[in-house]
Coordinates of C-alpha atoms and ligand atoms in Angstrom, one line a residue:
M1 CA 108.6 -3.1 217.6
L2 CA 105.2 -2.3 219.1
V3 CA 103.3 0.6 217.5
E4 CA 103.2 2.3 220.9
T5 CA 107.0 2.3 221.1
F6 CA 107.2 3.5 217.5
I7 CA 104.9 6.4 218.2
R8 CA 106.6 7.2 221.5
K9 CA 110.0 7.5 219.7
Q10 CA 108.5 9.5 216.9
L11 CA 107.0 12.0 219.3
G12 CA 110.3 12.1 221.2
L13 CA 108.6 11.4 224.6
K14 CA 110.9 11.2 227.6
A15 CA 108.7 11.9 230.6
H16 CA 105.6 10.6 228.9
T17 CA 104.6 7.3 227.3
V18 CA 102.1 5.9 224.9
T19 CA 99.7 3.6 226.8
K20 CA 97.4 2.5 224.0
V21 CA 96.8 3.0 220.3
E22 CA 93.2 2.8 219.2
Q23 CA 91.9 2.8 215.7
T24 CA 88.5 4.2 214.7
A25 CA 87.1 4.6 211.2
E26 CA 88.4 8.2 211.0
F27 CA 91.3 8.5 213.4
M28 CA 94.1 6.7 215.1
I29 CA 93.9 7.7 218.7
I30 CA 97.1 7.7 220.7
H31 CA 96.6 7.6 224.5
I32 CA 99.4 9.3 226.4
D33 CA 100.3 9.2 230.1
R34 CA 103.0 10.4 232.4
L35 CA 105.9 7.9 232.6
G36 CA 106.3 6.8 236.2
D37 CA 107.4 9.8 238.3
R38 CA 109.7 11.4 235.7
L39 CA 109.9 15.1 236.2
L40 CA 107.7 17.3 234.1
R41 CA 108.6 20.8 232.9
C42 CA 106.9 24.1 233.5
G43 CA 104.8 25.3 230.5
L44 CA 106.1 28.8 231.0
C45 CA 109.8 28.6 231.7
R46 CA 110.4 24.9 230.8
Q47 CA 112.2 24.3 234.1
R48 CA 111.9 20.8 235.5
C49 CA 109.5 20.7 238.5
R50 CA 109.5 18.2 241.4
E51 CA 105.9 18.6 242.4
V52 CA 102.8 17.8 240.4
H53 CA 99.9 20.0 241.7
S54 CA 96.9 18.4 240.0
V55 CA 95.7 16.5 237.0
R56 CA 93.4 18.3 234.5
K57 CA 90.7 16.9 232.2
E58 CA 91.7 15.1 229.0
R59 CA 92.8 17.2 226.1
E60 CA 93.2 16.3 222.4
W61 CA 95.8 17.3 219.8
R62 CA 95.6 16.7 216.1
D63 CA 98.8 15.3 214.6
L64 CA 100.0 14.4 211.1
S65 CA 98.4 11.3 209.4
M66 CA 99.8 7.8 209.3
R67 CA 99.0 6.5 205.9
N68 CA 95.5 8.1 205.5
L69 CA 94.6 8.0 209.2
P70 CA 95.0 11.3 211.0
L71 CA 96.5 10.8 214.5
K72 CA 95.0 12.3 217.6
L73 CA 96.9 12.5 220.8
R74 CA 94.9 12.3 224.1
Y75 CA 96.4 13.2 227.4
R76 CA 95.4 14.6 230.8
P77 CA 97.7 17.5 231.4
R78 CA 99.3 17.9 234.8
R79 CA 99.7 21.2 236.5
V80 CA 103.1 21.5 238.1
Q81 CA 104.4 23.6 241.0
C82 CA 107.1 25.6 239.4
P83 CA 109.6 27.2 241.8
R84 CA 109.8 30.3 239.6
C85 CA 106.3 30.6 238.1
G86 CA 104.0 29.0 240.6
V87 CA 101.2 26.5 239.6
R88 CA 101.3 26.1 235.8
V89 CA 100.2 23.7 233.2
E90 CA 103.1 21.5 232.2
D91 CA 105.1 21.8 229.0
F92 CA 104.1 19.4 226.2
P93 CA 107.0 18.2 224.1
W94 CA 104.7 17.6 221.1
A95 CA 102.9 21.0 221.0
E96 CA 103.0 24.7 221.9
P97 CA 101.1 25.5 225.0
W98 CA 98.2 27.2 223.2
A99 CA 98.0 24.8 220.3
R100 CA 95.3 22.3 219.5
V101 CA 97.5 20.6 216.9
T102 CA 101.0 19.2 217.4
T103 CA 104.0 21.3 216.4
S104 CA 104.8 18.8 213.5
L105 CA 101.3 19.2 212.1
A106 CA 101.4 23.0 212.6
N107 CA 104.7 23.3 210.8
A108 CA 103.6 21.0 207.9
V109 CA 100.5 23.2 207.5
A110 CA 102.5 26.4 207.7
R111 CA 105.0 25.1 205.0
L112 CA 102.2 24.2 202.6
A113 CA 100.5 27.5 203.3
R114 CA 103.5 29.2 201.8
E115 CA 102.7 27.5 198.5
L116 CA 98.9 27.1 198.4
S117 CA 96.0 29.2 199.4
W118 CA 94.7 28.7 203.0
Q119 CA 91.6 27.0 201.6
G120 CA 93.8 24.6 199.6
T121 CA 96.0 23.9 202.6
A122 CA 93.0 23.3 204.8
R123 CA 91.6 20.8 202.3
Q124 CA 95.0 18.9 202.2
Y125 CA 95.0 18.4 205.9
G126 CA 91.3 17.9 206.6
L127 CA 91.2 21.1 208.6
N128 CA 89.0 24.2 208.2
W129 CA 90.1 27.6 206.9
K130 CA 90.1 29.1 210.4
S131 CA 92.4 26.5 211.8
V132 CA 94.9 27.2 209.0
A133 CA 94.5 30.9 209.6
T134 CA 95.3 30.4 213.3
I135 CA 98.3 28.2 212.5
V136 CA 99.7 30.7 210.1
Q137 CA 99.2 33.6 212.4
R138 CA 100.9 31.8 215.3
A139 CA 103.7 30.8 213.0
V140 CA 104.2 34.4 212.0
Q141 CA 104.1 35.6 215.6
Y142 CA 106.7 33.1 216.5
G143 CA 108.8 33.9 213.4
L144 CA 108.7 37.6 213.9
K145 CA 109.9 37.1 217.5
N146 CA 112.7 34.7 216.6
R147 CA 113.9 35.9 213.2
A148 CA 117.4 37.1 212.4
R149 CA 117.7 40.9 212.5
P150 CA 121.0 41.9 211.1
A151 CA 121.7 45.6 210.6
V152 CA 119.8 47.1 207.6
H153 CA 121.4 49.5 205.2
V154 CA 119.3 49.7 202.1
I155 CA 115.6 49.5 202.1
G156 CA 112.8 49.8 199.6
M157 CA 109.4 51.1 200.5
D158 CA 106.4 50.4 198.3
E159 CA 102.7 50.1 198.4
V160 CA 100.5 47.2 197.4
S161 CA 96.8 47.4 196.9
R162 CA 94.3 45.1 198.5
R163 CA 91.0 45.0 196.6
K164 CA 92.0 46.6 193.3
G165 CA 93.6 50.0 194.1
Q166 CA 91.2 50.8 197.0
V167 CA 92.9 49.8 200.2
Y168 CA 96.6 50.2 200.4
L169 CA 99.3 48.4 202.4
T170 CA 102.9 49.6 202.8
V171 CA 105.6 47.0 202.4
V172 CA 109.3 47.6 203.3
Y173 CA 112.0 45.3 202.0
D174 CA 115.7 44.9 202.9
L175 CA 117.1 45.4 199.4
A176 CA 120.4 43.8 200.2
R177 CA 119.0 40.6 201.6
R178 CA 116.0 40.7 199.4
V179 CA 113.6 40.0 202.3
L180 CA 110.5 41.6 203.5
L181 CA 111.0 43.5 206.7
W182 CA 107.6 45.0 207.5
V183 CA 104.0 45.2 206.2
G184 CA 101.5 47.8 207.5
E185 CA 98.0 48.8 206.8
D186 CA 97.6 51.9 204.8
R187 CA 100.2 54.3 203.4
T188 CA 99.7 57.4 205.5
E189 CA 102.4 59.0 207.5
E190 CA 100.7 58.0 210.7
A191 CA 100.5 54.3 209.7
V192 CA 104.0 53.9 208.3
K193 CA 105.6 55.7 211.2
K194 CA 105.3 52.4 213.1
F195 CA 108.0 50.9 210.8
F196 CA 110.5 53.4 212.0
T197 CA 109.5 53.6 215.6
E198 CA 108.3 50.0 216.4
E199 CA 110.0 47.7 213.9
M200 CA 113.3 49.6 213.5
G201 CA 113.7 51.7 216.6
R202 CA 116.0 54.7 216.8
R203 CA 119.3 52.8 216.9
R204 CA 118.6 50.6 213.9
C205 CA 117.3 53.6 211.9
Q206 CA 120.8 55.1 212.2
T207 CA 122.4 52.4 210.0
L208 CA 120.0 53.1 207.1
R209 CA 122.0 54.4 204.2
V210 CA 119.5 54.4 201.3
V211 CA 115.8 54.3 201.1
C212 CA 114.3 53.6 197.7
M213 CA 110.7 54.7 197.2
D214 CA 108.1 56.3 195.0
M215 CA 107.7 60.1 195.1
W216 CA 105.2 59.9 197.9
A217 CA 105.3 62.7 200.4
P218 CA 104.4 60.8 203.6
Y219 CA 107.3 58.3 203.0
V220 CA 109.7 61.2 202.3
N221 CA 108.7 63.0 205.5
L222 CA 109.1 59.9 207.5
V223 CA 112.6 59.2 206.3
R224 CA 113.7 62.8 206.8
E225 CA 112.4 62.6 210.4
H226 CA 113.4 59.1 211.5
A227 CA 116.4 58.2 209.3
R228 CA 118.4 61.3 208.9
N229 CA 121.5 59.5 207.7
A230 CA 119.7 57.9 204.8
Q231 CA 119.7 59.1 201.3
I232 CA 116.3 59.1 199.6
L233 CA 116.3 57.6 196.2
F234 CA 113.2 57.8 194.1
D235 CA 112.7 54.4 192.5
R236 CA 113.5 54.2 188.8
F237 CA 110.5 52.0 188.0
H238 CA 108.1 54.4 189.6
I239 CA 109.6 57.4 187.8
V240 CA 109.3 55.5 184.5
K241 CA 105.7 54.6 185.4
H242 CA 104.9 58.3 185.8
L243 CA 106.6 59.0 182.5
N244 CA 104.5 56.4 180.8
E245 CA 101.4 57.8 182.3
A246 CA 102.3 61.2 180.8
V247 CA 102.7 59.5 177.3
D248 CA 99.4 57.8 177.8
Q249 CA 97.7 61.0 178.8
V250 CA 99.0 62.8 175.7
R251 CA 97.7 59.9 173.6
R252 CA 94.2 60.0 175.2
D253 CA 93.9 63.8 174.8
E254 CA 94.9 63.5 171.2
M255 CA 92.4 60.7 170.5
R256 CA 89.7 63.0 171.8
R257 CA 90.7 65.6 169.2
L258 CA 91.1 63.3 166.2
T259 CA 88.5 62.6 163.5
K260 CA 87.1 59.1 163.2
K261 CA 89.2 58.3 160.2
E262 CA 92.4 59.5 161.8
K263 CA 91.5 57.4 164.9
V264 CA 91.7 54.2 162.9
I265 CA 95.3 54.8 162.1
F266 CA 96.1 55.6 165.7
K267 CA 94.2 52.6 166.9
R268 CA 96.3 50.4 169.1
S269 CA 99.2 52.8 168.8
R270 CA 99.4 53.1 172.5
W271 CA 101.5 50.0 173.1
L272 CA 103.6 50.7 170.0
L273 CA 104.8 53.9 171.8
L274 CA 105.2 52.3 175.1
K275 CA 107.2 49.3 173.9
N276 CA 110.9 49.5 173.4
P277 CA 111.6 50.1 169.7
W278 CA 114.1 47.2 169.4
N279 CA 111.3 44.9 170.4
L280 CA 109.1 45.8 167.4
N281 CA 108.9 43.6 164.3
G282 CA 109.0 44.9 160.7
D283 CA 105.3 45.7 160.3
Q284 CA 105.2 47.4 163.7
K285 CA 108.2 49.5 162.9
E286 CA 106.5 50.6 159.7
R287 CA 103.4 51.7 161.6
L288 CA 105.6 53.5 164.1
S289 CA 107.5 55.4 161.4
T290 CA 104.2 56.5 159.8
L291 CA 103.3 58.0 163.2
V292 CA 106.7 59.6 163.5
R293 CA 106.4 61.4 160.1
W294 CA 103.2 63.0 161.3
N295 CA 105.0 64.8 164.1
T296 CA 101.9 64.9 166.3
P297 CA 101.9 65.5 170.0
I298 CA 101.9 61.7 170.4
V299 CA 105.2 61.4 168.5
R300 CA 106.8 64.3 170.5
A301 CA 105.8 62.5 173.6
F302 CA 107.3 59.3 172.4
Y303 CA 110.6 60.9 171.6
L304 CA 110.7 62.7 174.9
K305 CA 110.2 59.4 176.6
E306 CA 113.0 57.7 174.7
V307 CA 115.5 60.5 175.4
F308 CA 114.6 60.5 179.1
Q309 CA 115.5 56.9 179.3
L310 CA 119.2 57.7 178.5
F311 CA 119.5 59.2 181.9
W312 CA 119.7 55.8 183.5
E313 CA 122.8 54.9 181.5
Y314 CA 125.1 57.7 182.5
K315 CA 128.0 57.0 184.8
Q316 CA 129.1 60.5 185.6
P317 CA 126.8 62.5 187.9
A318 CA 127.6 65.9 186.2
R319 CA 126.7 64.6 182.7
A320 CA 123.6 62.8 183.9
K321 CA 122.5 66.0 185.6
A322 CA 123.2 68.1 182.4
L323 CA 121.2 65.6 180.3
L324 CA 118.3 65.8 182.8
E325 CA 118.3 69.6 182.9
K326 CA 118.4 69.8 179.1
W327 CA 115.6 67.2 178.9
M328 CA 113.4 69.1 181.4
S329 CA 113.7 72.4 179.5
S330 CA 112.8 70.8 176.2
A331 CA 109.9 69.0 177.8
M332 CA 108.7 72.3 179.2
R333 CA 108.8 73.7 175.7
S334 CA 106.9 70.7 174.2
R335 CA 103.5 72.2 174.7
L336 CA 102.4 68.8 176.2
E337 CA 100.7 69.5 179.5
P338 CA 101.2 66.0 181.0
F339 CA 104.9 66.3 180.4
K340 CA 105.1 69.8 182.0
K341 CA 103.4 68.2 185.0
F342 CA 105.9 65.4 185.0
V343 CA 108.8 67.9 184.8
R344 CA 107.4 69.8 187.7
M345 CA 107.3 66.6 189.7
L346 CA 110.9 65.8 188.8
R347 CA 112.1 69.3 189.7
S348 CA 110.7 69.1 193.2
H349 CA 112.3 65.7 193.7
L350 CA 115.7 66.1 192.0
D351 CA 117.7 65.5 195.1
G352 CA 116.2 62.0 195.2
I353 CA 116.6 61.3 191.5
L354 CA 120.2 62.4 190.7
P355 CA 121.8 60.0 193.2
W356 CA 120.7 57.2 190.9
T357 CA 123.9 57.6 188.9
K358 CA 126.0 56.8 191.9
L359 CA 123.8 54.3 193.8
R360 CA 122.2 52.4 190.9
L361 CA 119.6 50.8 193.3
S362 CA 116.0 50.2 192.7
N363 CA 113.1 48.2 194.0
G364 CA 113.4 46.1 190.9
A365 CA 115.4 43.7 193.1
V366 CA 112.3 42.8 195.0
E367 CA 109.9 43.0 192.0
G368 CA 109.5 39.2 192.3
M369 CA 108.2 39.6 195.8
N370 CA 105.7 42.3 194.8
N371 CA 104.4 39.8 192.2
K372 CA 104.3 37.1 194.9
I373 CA 102.1 39.4 197.1
K374 CA 99.8 39.9 194.2
S375 CA 99.5 36.2 193.6
I376 CA 98.9 35.6 197.4
S377 CA 96.0 38.0 197.2
H378 CA 94.8 36.5 194.0
R379 CA 94.8 32.9 195.0
S380 CA 92.8 33.7 198.1
F381 CA 90.3 35.8 196.1
G382 CA 91.5 38.8 198.0
F383 CA 91.6 38.6 201.8
R384 CA 88.6 40.1 203.5
S385 CA 90.6 41.4 206.4
A386 CA 93.9 43.2 206.2
K387 CA 95.0 41.3 209.3
H388 CA 95.0 38.0 207.4
F389 CA 96.5 39.4 204.3
I390 CA 99.3 40.9 206.3
A391 CA 100.0 37.6 208.0
A392 CA 100.0 35.8 204.7
I393 CA 102.5 38.4 203.3
Y394 CA 104.9 38.0 206.2
H395 CA 104.5 34.2 206.0
C396 CA 105.5 34.1 202.4
C397 CA 108.0 36.9 202.0
A398 CA 109.8 37.5 205.3
R399 CA 111.8 34.2 205.5
L400 CA 110.5 33.6 209.1
P401 CA 111.7 30.6 211.1
L402 CA 109.2 28.0 212.1
P403 CA 108.9 26.7 215.7
V404 CA 111.5 24.0 216.5
E405 CA 110.1 20.5 216.6
R406 CA 111.5 18.8 219.7
Ligands
ZN1 ZN1 108.2 28.0 235.4

């Protein structure tokens, strides 16, 4: 079989043909021409058109490599007279209308960019970073337009920081399908509103049953306004994070108060108190029990933390509620300011905390995806623009379909 025939079949050409294959030091150049008077399709609506209006100047498309030689397709596009759209550039079976690379190459690049940084992907295919960025952005655009959008019942809202806790993005997951639904710049009410109004729309919002999130007022307000049927559930892991912060604050306040000698004993006690007791070894248990005998604020904080954790285990709402009430009043009497603050926060959010016992849902289901987002940012040394970071997050976490190769 001639190499021309081989390539024509590989590209799936029907109204076009390969006239010549030329090899240079760096490329294999495939010359393409129209095949006889076969009908060409309109680039906009893909309808077959009888009339060719004109022939344009030669264009070039990068394709995958054959062995180590990258292929380049060269062709003079026709403009067709489409009965529906008027005079339009024809449809290319090997590429999207806007693209300077073939769909096969674009999809190969897009697939690799899910695993590697954009720099790394560019290097693999001998492209520059900008080309990869364009390919991924186009793939995301296509994917968002063509993705499956089943009804959503349970979502998790969370924030991720870009550039170490300075710039925030809001991410929304479908907790049932464990897939990313939306990413938006910032975490303000104004910014995240777009999720409800643009991404979901009024009708889809009505099927929302549970929204899992941190105790963050803008998110709460948005759910109350746009998804009235949804139960707000404050995420277990966020609550525990606030609790751990209270323990840590007590420890730091205490350290400031202690003498130098006492400090030595408390040194590195922080993680002893934060760790689950059953994960400690003999020596660590020993050190912990010394701390416990002292009955200092740190120890009181530690015990409060341990008792609080029982809340998650209860199966009966009334009992869980009773435990929490009891816990909150003992924490208020603990003379630990950070814990009083924590209790005040719980009190004003109880209607989103107590439903845990019945719902048992948390953003833990998508924790892996949050880590993935961190690693995406890390492997690219932090994206300079939010636009690119958002595209990369969609690309890796939203399970978007890629353009079909014809
Ligand atoms: Zn048309």
